[in-house]
Coordinates of C-alpha atoms in Angstrom, one line a residue:
X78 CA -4.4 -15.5 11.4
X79 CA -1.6 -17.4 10.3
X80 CA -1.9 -21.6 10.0
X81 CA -1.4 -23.2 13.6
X82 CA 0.7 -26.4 13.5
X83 CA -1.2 -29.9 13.4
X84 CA -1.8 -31.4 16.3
X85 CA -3.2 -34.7 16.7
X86 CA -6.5 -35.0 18.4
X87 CA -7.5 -37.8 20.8
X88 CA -11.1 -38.1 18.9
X89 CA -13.0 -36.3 16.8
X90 CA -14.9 -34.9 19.2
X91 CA -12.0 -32.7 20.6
X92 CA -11.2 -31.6 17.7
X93 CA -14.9 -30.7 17.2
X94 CA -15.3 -29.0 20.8
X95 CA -12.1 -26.7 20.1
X96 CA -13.5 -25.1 16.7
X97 CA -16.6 -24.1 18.8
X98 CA -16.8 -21.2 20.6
X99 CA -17.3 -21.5 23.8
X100 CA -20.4 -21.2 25.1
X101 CA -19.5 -18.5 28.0
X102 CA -18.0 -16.1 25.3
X103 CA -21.0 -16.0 22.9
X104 CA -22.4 -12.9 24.7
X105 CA -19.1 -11.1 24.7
X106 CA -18.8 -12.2 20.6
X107 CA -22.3 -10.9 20.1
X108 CA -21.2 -7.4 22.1
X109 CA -18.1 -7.1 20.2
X110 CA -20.2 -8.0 16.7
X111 CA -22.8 -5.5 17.3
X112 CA -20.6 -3.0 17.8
X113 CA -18.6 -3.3 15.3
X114 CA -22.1 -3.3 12.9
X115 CA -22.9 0.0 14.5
X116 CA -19.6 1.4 13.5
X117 CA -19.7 0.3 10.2
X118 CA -23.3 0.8 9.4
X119 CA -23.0 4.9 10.1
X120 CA -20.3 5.4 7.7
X121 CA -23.3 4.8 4.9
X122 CA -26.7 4.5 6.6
X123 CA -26.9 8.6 6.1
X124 CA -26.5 8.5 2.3
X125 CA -29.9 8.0 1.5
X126 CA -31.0 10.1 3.8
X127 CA -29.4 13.1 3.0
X128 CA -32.1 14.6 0.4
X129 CA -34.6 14.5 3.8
X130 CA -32.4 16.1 5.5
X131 CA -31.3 18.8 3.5
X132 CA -35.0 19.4 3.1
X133 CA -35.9 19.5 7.1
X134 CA -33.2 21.0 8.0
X135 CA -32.9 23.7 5.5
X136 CA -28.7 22.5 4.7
X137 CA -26.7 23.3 1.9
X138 CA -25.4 21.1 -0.5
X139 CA -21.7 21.9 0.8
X140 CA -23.1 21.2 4.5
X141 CA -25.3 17.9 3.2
X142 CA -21.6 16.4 2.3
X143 CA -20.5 17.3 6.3
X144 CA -22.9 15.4 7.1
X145 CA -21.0 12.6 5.9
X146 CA -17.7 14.1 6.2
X147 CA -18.0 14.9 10.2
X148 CA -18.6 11.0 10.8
X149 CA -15.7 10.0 8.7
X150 CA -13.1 12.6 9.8
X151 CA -13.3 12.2 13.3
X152 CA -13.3 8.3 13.1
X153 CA -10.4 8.1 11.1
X154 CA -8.3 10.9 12.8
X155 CA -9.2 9.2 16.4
X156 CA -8.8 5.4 15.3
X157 CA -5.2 4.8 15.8
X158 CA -5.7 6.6 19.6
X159 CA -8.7 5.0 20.5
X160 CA -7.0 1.3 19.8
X161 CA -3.9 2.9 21.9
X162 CA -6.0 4.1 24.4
X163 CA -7.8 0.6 24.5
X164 CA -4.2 -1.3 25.6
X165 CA -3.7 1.6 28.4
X166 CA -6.7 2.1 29.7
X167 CA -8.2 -1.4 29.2
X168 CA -10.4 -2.8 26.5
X169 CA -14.0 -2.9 28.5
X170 CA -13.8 0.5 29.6
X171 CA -13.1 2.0 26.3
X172 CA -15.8 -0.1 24.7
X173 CA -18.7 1.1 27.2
X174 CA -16.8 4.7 26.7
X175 CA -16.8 4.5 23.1
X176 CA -20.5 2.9 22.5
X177 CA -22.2 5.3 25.3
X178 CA -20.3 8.4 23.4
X179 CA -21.7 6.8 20.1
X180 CA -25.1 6.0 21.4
X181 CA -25.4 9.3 22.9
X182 CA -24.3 11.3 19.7
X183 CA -26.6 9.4 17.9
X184 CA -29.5 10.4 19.7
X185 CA -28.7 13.7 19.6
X186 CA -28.1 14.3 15.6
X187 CA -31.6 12.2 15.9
X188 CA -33.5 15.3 17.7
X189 CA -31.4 18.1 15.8
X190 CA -33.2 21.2 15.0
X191 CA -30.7 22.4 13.2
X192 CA -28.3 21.8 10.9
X193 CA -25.0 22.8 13.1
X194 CA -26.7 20.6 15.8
X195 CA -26.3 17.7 13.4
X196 CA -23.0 18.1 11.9
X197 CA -21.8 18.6 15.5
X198 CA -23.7 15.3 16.3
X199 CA -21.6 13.7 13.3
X200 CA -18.4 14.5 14.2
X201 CA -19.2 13.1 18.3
X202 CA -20.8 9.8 16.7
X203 CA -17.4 9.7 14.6
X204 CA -14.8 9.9 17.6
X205 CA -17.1 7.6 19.2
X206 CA -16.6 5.0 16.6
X207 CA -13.3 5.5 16.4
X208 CA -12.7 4.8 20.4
X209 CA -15.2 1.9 20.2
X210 CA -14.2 -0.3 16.7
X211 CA -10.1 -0.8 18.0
X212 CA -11.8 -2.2 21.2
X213 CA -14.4 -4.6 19.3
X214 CA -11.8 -6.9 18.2
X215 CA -9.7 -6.9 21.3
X216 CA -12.1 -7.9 23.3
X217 CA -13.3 -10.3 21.0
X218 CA -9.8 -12.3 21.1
X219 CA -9.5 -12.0 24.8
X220 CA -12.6 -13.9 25.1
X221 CA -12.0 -16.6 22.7
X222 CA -9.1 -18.9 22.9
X223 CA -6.4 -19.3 20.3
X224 CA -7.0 -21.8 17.5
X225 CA -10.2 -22.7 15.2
X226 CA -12.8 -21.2 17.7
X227 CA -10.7 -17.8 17.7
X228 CA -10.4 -17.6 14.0
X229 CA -14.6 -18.4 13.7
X230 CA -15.3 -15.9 15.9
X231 CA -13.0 -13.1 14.1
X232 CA -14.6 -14.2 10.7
X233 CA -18.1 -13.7 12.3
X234 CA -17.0 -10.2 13.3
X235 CA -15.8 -9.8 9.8
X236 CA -18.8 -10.6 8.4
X237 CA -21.0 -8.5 10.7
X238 CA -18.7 -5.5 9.8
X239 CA -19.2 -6.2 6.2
X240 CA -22.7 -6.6 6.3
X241 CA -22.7 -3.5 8.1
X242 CA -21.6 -1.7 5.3
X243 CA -23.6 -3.5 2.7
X244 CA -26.7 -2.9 4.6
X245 CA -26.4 0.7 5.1
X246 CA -28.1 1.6 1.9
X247 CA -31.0 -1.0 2.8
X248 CA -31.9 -0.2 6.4
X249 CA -31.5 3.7 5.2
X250 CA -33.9 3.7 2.9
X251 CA -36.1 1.5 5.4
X252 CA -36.2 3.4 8.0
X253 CA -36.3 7.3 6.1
X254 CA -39.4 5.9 3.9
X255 CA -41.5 4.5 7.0
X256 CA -40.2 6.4 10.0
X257 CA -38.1 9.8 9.0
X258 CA -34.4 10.5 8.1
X259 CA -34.0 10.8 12.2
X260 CA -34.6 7.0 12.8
X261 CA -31.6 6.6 10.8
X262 CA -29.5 7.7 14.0
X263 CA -32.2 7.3 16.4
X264 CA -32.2 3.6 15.6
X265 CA -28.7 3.0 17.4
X266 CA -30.0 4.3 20.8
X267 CA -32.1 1.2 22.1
X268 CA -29.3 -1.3 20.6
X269 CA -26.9 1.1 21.7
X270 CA -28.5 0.6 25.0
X271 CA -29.0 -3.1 25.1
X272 CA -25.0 -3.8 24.0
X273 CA -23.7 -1.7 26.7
X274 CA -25.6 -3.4 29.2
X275 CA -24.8 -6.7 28.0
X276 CA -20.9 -5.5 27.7
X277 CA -21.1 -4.3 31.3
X278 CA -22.2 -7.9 33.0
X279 CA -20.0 -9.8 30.2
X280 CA -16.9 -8.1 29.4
X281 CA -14.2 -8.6 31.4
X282 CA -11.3 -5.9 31.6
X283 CA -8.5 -6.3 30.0
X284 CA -5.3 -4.2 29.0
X285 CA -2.0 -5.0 27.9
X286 CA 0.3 -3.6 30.5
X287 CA 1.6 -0.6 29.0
X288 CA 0.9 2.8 31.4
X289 CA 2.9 5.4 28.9
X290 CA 0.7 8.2 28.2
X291 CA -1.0 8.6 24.6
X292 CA -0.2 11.2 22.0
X293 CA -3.5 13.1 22.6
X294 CA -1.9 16.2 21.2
X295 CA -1.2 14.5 17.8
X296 CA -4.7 13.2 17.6
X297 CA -6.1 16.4 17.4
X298 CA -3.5 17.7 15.2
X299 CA -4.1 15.5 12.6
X300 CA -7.9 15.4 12.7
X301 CA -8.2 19.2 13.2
X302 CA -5.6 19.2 10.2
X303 CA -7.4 17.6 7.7
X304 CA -10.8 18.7 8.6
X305 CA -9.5 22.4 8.4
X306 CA -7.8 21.4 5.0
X307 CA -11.6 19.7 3.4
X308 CA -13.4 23.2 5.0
X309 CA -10.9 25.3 2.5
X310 CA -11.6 23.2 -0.3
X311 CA -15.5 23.1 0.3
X312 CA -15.2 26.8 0.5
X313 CA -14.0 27.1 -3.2
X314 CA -17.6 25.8 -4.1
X315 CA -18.8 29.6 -3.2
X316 CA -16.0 32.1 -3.1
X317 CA -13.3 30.4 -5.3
X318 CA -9.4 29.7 -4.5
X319 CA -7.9 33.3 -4.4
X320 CA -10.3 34.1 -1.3
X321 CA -9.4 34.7 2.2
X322 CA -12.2 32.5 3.0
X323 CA -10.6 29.3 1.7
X324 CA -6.7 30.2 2.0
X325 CA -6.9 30.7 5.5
X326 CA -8.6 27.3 5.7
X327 CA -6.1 25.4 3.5
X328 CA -3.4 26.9 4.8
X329 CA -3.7 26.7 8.1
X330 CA -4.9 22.8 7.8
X331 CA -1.3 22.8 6.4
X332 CA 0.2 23.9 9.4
X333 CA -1.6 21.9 11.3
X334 CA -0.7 18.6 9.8
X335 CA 2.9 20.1 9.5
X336 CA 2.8 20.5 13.7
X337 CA 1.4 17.0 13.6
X338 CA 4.6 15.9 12.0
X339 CA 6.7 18.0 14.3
X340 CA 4.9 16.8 17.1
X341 CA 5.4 13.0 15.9
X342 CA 8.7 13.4 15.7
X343 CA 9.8 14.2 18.4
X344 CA 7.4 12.7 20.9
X345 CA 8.4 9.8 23.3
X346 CA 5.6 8.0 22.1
X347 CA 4.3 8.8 19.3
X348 CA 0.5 7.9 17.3
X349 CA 1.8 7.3 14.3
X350 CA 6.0 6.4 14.3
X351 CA 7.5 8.0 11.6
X352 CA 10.2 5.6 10.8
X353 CA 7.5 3.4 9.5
X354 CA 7.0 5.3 7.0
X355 CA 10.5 4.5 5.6
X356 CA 9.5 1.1 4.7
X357 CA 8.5 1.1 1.0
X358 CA 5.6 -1.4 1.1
X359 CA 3.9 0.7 4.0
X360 CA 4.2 4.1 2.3
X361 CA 3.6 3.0 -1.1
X362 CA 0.4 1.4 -0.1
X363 CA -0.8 3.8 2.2
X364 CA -0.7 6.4 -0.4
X365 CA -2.1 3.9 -2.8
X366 CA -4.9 3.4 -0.5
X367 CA -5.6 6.8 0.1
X368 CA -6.0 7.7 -4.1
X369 CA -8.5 5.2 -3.8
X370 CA -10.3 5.8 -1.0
X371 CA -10.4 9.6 -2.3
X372 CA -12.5 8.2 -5.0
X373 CA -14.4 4.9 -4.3
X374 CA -15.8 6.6 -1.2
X375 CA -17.6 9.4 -3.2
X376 CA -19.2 7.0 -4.8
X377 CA -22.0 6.1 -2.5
X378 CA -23.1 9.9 -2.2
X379 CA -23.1 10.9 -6.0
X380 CA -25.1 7.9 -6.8
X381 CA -27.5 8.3 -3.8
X382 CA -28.3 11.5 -4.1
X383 CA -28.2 10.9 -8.5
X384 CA -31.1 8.3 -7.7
X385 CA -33.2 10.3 -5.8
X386 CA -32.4 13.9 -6.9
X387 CA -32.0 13.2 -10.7
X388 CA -33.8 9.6 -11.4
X389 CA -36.7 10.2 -9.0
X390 CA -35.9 7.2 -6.4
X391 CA -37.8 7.1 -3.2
X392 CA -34.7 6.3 -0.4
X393 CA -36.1 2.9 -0.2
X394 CA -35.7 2.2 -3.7
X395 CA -32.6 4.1 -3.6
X396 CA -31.5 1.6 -0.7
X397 CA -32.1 -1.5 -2.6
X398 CA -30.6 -0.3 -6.2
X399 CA -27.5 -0.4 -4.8
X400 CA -27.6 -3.9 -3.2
X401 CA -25.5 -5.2 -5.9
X402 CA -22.6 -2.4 -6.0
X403 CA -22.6 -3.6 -1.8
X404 CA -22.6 -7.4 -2.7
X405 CA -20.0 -6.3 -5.3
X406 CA -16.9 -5.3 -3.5
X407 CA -18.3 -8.2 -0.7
X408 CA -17.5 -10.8 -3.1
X409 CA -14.7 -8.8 -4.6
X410 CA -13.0 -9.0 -0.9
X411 CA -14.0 -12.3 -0.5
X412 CA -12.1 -13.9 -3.8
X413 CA -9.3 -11.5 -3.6
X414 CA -6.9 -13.7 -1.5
X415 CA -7.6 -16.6 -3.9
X416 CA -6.7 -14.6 -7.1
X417 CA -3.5 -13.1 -5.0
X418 CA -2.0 -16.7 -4.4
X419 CA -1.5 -16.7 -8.8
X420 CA -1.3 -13.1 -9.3
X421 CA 1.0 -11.3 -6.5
X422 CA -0.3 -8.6 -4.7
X423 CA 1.2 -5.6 -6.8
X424 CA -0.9 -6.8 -9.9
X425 CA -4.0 -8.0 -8.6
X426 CA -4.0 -4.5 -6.6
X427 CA -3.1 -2.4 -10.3
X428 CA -6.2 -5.0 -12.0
X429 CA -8.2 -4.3 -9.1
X430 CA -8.0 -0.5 -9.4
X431 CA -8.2 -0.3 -13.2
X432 CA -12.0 -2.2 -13.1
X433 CA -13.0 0.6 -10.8
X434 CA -11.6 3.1 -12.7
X435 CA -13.5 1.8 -15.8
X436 CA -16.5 1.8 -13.8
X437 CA -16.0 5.4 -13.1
X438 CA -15.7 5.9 -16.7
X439 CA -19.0 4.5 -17.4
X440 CA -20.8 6.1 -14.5
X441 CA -19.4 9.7 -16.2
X442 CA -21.9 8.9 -19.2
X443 CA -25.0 9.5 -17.0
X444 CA -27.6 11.4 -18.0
X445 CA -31.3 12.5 -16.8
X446 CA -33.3 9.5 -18.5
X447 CA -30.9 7.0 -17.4
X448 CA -32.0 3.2 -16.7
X449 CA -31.6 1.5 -13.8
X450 CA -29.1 -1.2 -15.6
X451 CA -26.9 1.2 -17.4
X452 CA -27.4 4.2 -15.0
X453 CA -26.6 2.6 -11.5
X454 CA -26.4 -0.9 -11.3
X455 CA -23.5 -2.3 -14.1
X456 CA -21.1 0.9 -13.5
X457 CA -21.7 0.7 -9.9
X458 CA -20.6 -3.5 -9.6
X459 CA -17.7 -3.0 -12.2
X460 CA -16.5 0.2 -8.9
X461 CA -17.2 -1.5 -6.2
X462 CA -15.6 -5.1 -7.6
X463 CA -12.5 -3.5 -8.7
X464 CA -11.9 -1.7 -5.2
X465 CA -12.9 -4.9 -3.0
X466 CA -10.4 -6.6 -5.1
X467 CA -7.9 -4.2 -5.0
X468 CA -7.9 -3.7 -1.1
X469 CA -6.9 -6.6 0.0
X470 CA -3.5 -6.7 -1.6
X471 CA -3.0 -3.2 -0.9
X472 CA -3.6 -4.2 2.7
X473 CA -1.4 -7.0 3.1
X474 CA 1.6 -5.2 1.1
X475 CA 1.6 -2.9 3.7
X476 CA 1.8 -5.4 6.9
X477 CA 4.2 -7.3 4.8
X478 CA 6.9 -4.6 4.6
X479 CA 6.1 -3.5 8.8
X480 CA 8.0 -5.4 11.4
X481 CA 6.3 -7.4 13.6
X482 CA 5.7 -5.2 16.8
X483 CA 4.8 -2.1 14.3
X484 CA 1.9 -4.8 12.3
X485 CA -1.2 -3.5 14.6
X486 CA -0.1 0.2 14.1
X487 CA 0.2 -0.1 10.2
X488 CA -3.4 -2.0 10.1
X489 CA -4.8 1.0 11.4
X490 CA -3.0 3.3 9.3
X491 CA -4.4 1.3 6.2
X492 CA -8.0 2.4 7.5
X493 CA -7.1 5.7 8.1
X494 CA -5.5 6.2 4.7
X495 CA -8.6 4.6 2.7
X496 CA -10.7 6.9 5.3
X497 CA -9.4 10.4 5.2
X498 CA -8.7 9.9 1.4
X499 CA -12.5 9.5 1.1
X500 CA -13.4 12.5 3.2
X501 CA -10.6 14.8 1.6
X502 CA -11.8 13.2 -2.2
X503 CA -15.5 13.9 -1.0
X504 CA -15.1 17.4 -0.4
X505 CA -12.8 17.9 -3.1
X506 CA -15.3 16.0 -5.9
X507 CA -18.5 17.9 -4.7
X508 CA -16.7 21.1 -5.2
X509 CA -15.5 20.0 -9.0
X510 CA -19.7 18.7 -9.2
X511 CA -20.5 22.3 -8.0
X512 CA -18.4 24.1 -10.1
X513 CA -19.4 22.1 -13.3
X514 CA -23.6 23.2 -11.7
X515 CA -22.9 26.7 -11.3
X516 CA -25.3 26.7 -9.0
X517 CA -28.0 25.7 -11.5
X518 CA -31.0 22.9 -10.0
X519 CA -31.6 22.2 -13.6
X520 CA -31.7 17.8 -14.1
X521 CA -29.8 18.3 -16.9
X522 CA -27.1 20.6 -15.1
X523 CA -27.1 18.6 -11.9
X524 CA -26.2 15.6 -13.6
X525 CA -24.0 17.1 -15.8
X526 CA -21.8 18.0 -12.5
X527 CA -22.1 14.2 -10.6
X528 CA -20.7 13.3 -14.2
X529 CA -17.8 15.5 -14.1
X530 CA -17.3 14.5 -10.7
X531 CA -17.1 10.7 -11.9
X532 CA -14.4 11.7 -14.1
X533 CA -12.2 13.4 -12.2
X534 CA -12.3 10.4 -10.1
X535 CA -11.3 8.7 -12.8
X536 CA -8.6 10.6 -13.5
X537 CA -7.7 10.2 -9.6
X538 CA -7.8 6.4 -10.3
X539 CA -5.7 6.2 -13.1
X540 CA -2.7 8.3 -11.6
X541 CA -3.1 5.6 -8.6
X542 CA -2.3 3.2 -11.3
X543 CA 0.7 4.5 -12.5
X544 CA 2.0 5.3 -8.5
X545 CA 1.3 1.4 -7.9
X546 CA 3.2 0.7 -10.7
X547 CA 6.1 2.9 -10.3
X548 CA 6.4 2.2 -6.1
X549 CA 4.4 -0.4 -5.1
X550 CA 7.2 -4.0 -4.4
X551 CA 6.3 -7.1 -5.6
X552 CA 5.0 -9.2 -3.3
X553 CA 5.2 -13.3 -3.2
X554 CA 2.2 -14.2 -0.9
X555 CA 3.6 -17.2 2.1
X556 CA 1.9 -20.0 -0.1
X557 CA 3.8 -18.8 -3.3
X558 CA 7.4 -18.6 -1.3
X559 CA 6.1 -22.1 -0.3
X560 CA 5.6 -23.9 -3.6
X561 CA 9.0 -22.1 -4.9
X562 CA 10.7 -23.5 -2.0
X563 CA 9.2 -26.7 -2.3
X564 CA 10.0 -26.9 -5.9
X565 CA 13.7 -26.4 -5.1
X566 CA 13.9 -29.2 -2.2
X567 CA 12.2 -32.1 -4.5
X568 CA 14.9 -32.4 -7.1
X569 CA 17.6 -33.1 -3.7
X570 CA 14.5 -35.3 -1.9
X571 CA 14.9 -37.5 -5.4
X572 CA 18.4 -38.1 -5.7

């Protein structure tokens, strides 16, 4: 939110009563919040959970990473035309759409039997989220009126969403050691429940106006694209790159995502406008984002299953020896705007991404007798620092080069980017860990192959470095231009 203009109050009072929120839209900020935890909390609450259910449900180590993949594919191919849907269609119904397709899903992958039920479960759960999360916030500002109150309320949905993520590991390993692995889906259908009845007596509708149609057609082009392109490179894991079994795959997940760009161009209304692109400080960071997505988001599965599989962690323990690497890139997001205001955005983003990759060089040292300090803990802070440092000026680089109608559109594109590069850098880091295995269960073998994983996204890292350097624009943030404009009116104000 940008600074409103000061205007005097009559007493202290009012100026009090307007940074509350009112006490009529508490229910609707509570709905909005607690979605926007259940959205966030799926994209990790699995990870511990995934030695369970590889065991109940008989999966393979290249279907255990769908598991993860499904969720995150769908959301991020769906986000940008679930918000657009949202301003069409209007921002209650897509909510209660969105949460009962989520809650639904969920209960489903809960009672899977087998493993194709679940991964099919995933991917509903994922498009799900991604029509629900656009609608959260919308809603949210509808309800709460312009000034302090508004921007209270948006940093409590912040917050939730954060926590969200953080808590993941935690409630995971909860819920798998007492209950099962199923509770960690299960658990959304009674809250699931309880928000869309609240959303339905408190919500009220709300759309912007616009009736075009949505670009449904490159939606499913996209999402259809890349999963088809992370099947091909899972599919290396067993029968190499010269098969038909993963060409096919890759190359038609290339045509795919070449239609999408046909498509895109020449639509009236397009998902994603390509003239954006054009603009320097969008592409530069979107790509940016994406390199670093493709590695940080590995991350949580290699070390989860590293605990368990390797170091002999229970999921709860698992859970809670990563609290720190989630309080980690918390705090790193949190000081990140602070540091910018000295640094610029370009070189806090390059710092940011060289402490994760030098945590990704020290996680690559693993080995079977690892300790919990050197092993998991230190490594994981230094990745997780460096990439909530590093996000934040990578995200407002990009809305700082998008003009001022396009600034929603590239905020999504941001997520998607940091997304898909995750799911693409997931598929393509197992298979580099399973190479490295040769199919060997072996400690010593198994780590071995999580190790070389870390390195490659290292590697990954590091050439993310030098694209930031080479394209990323420098960036002044508003309070910098403001000091440097200040500093050229005072010598005139003392003459």
């Amino acid at each position: 939110m940008t600074g409103m203009a000061d205007v005097p109050a009559p007493a202290p009072t009012t100026r009090t009563s307007r940074s509350r929120i009112p006490t009529g839209a508490w229910a609707v900020v509570l709905a909005a919040c607690t979605g926007q935890f259940l959205v966030v909390l799926d994209v990790s609450v699995v990870n511990v959970a995934l030695p369970s259910m590889r065991t109940d449900l008989g999966l393979s180590h290249s279907a255990l990473q769908w598991v993860v993949n499904a969720y995150s594919i769908a959301f991020a191919g769906f986000m940008l035309l679930g918000g657009r849907a949202a301003d069409i269609y209007g921002r209650k119904r897509m909510f209660l759409v969105g949460l009962g397709v989520f809650t639904a899903a969920s209960l489903a992958g809960g009672l899977a039997q087998e493993g194709w039920q679940l991964l099919a479960a995933r991917a509903a759960q994922g498009l799900g989220a991604a029509v629900l999360a656009p609608a959260t916030l919308t809603i949210l500002t509808a309800a709460v009126p312009e000034g302090p109150a508004r921007t209270k309320a948006i940093a409590t949905w912040m917050a939730v969403g954060a926590g969200g993520g953080a808590a993941g590991g935690l409630i995971g390993g909860v819920l798998t050691d007492a209950l099962s692995w199923r509770w960690v889906l299960l658990i959304n259908v009674p809250i699931g429940a309880l928000v869309l009845v609240a959303a339905a007596l408190w919500i009220t509708e709300g759309r912007a106006g616009d009736r075009r149609r949505i670009d449904l057609l490159g939606a499913v082009l996209v999402t259809a694209g890349l999963a088809t392109v992370a099947y091909g490179i899972v599919q290396t894991e067993a029968v190499g790159w010269t098969a038909a079994a993963t060409l096919v795959p890759l190359l038609s997940g290339v045509v795919l995502l070449a239609a999408f760009v046909l498509v895109e161009a020449r639509t009236a209304v397009p998902l994603v406008p390509l003239r954006v692109f054009g603009v320097r400080a969008v592409s530069s960071a979107n790509v940016s984002m994406f390199l670093m997505g493709s590695a940080t988001f590995s991350m949580w599965y290699f070390m989860t299953v590293y605990a368990q599989n390797v170091l002999g962690y229970t999921p709860l323990q698992a859970g809670l020896a990563l609290m720190p690497t989630s309080a980690a890139v918390i705090l790193g997001s949190k000081i990140a705007p602070r540091i910018m205001v000295r640094t610029g955005a370009k070189s806090l983003a390059v710092a940011g991404v060289l402490i994760t990759a030098a945590g990704f060089g020290w996680q690559s040292t693993m080995g079977v007798d690892g300790s919990y300090l050197t092993a998991i803990c230190l490594p994981g802070v230094l990745m997780m620092a460096g990439a909530g440092l590093a996000s934040t000026p990578l995200a407002t680089l990009a809305t700082s080069g998008a003009a001022s109608g396009d600034a929603g559109l590239v905020s999504g594109l941001v997520n998607t980017s940091r997304t898909m590069g995750g799911a693409l850098g997931l598929a393509v880091l197992s298979t580099v860990a399973a190479a490295r295995t040769a199919g060997s269960v072996e400690a010593a073998e198994v780590t071995a192959g999580y190790a070389t994983a870390f390195r490659t996204a290292c590697g990954v890292l590091l050439v993310g470095v030098v694209v930031m350097l080479a394209w990323l624009p420098h960036h002044r943030t508003p309070r910098v231009r403001e000091e440097e404009a200040a500093a050229k009116v005072q010598p005139q104000e003392r003459v």
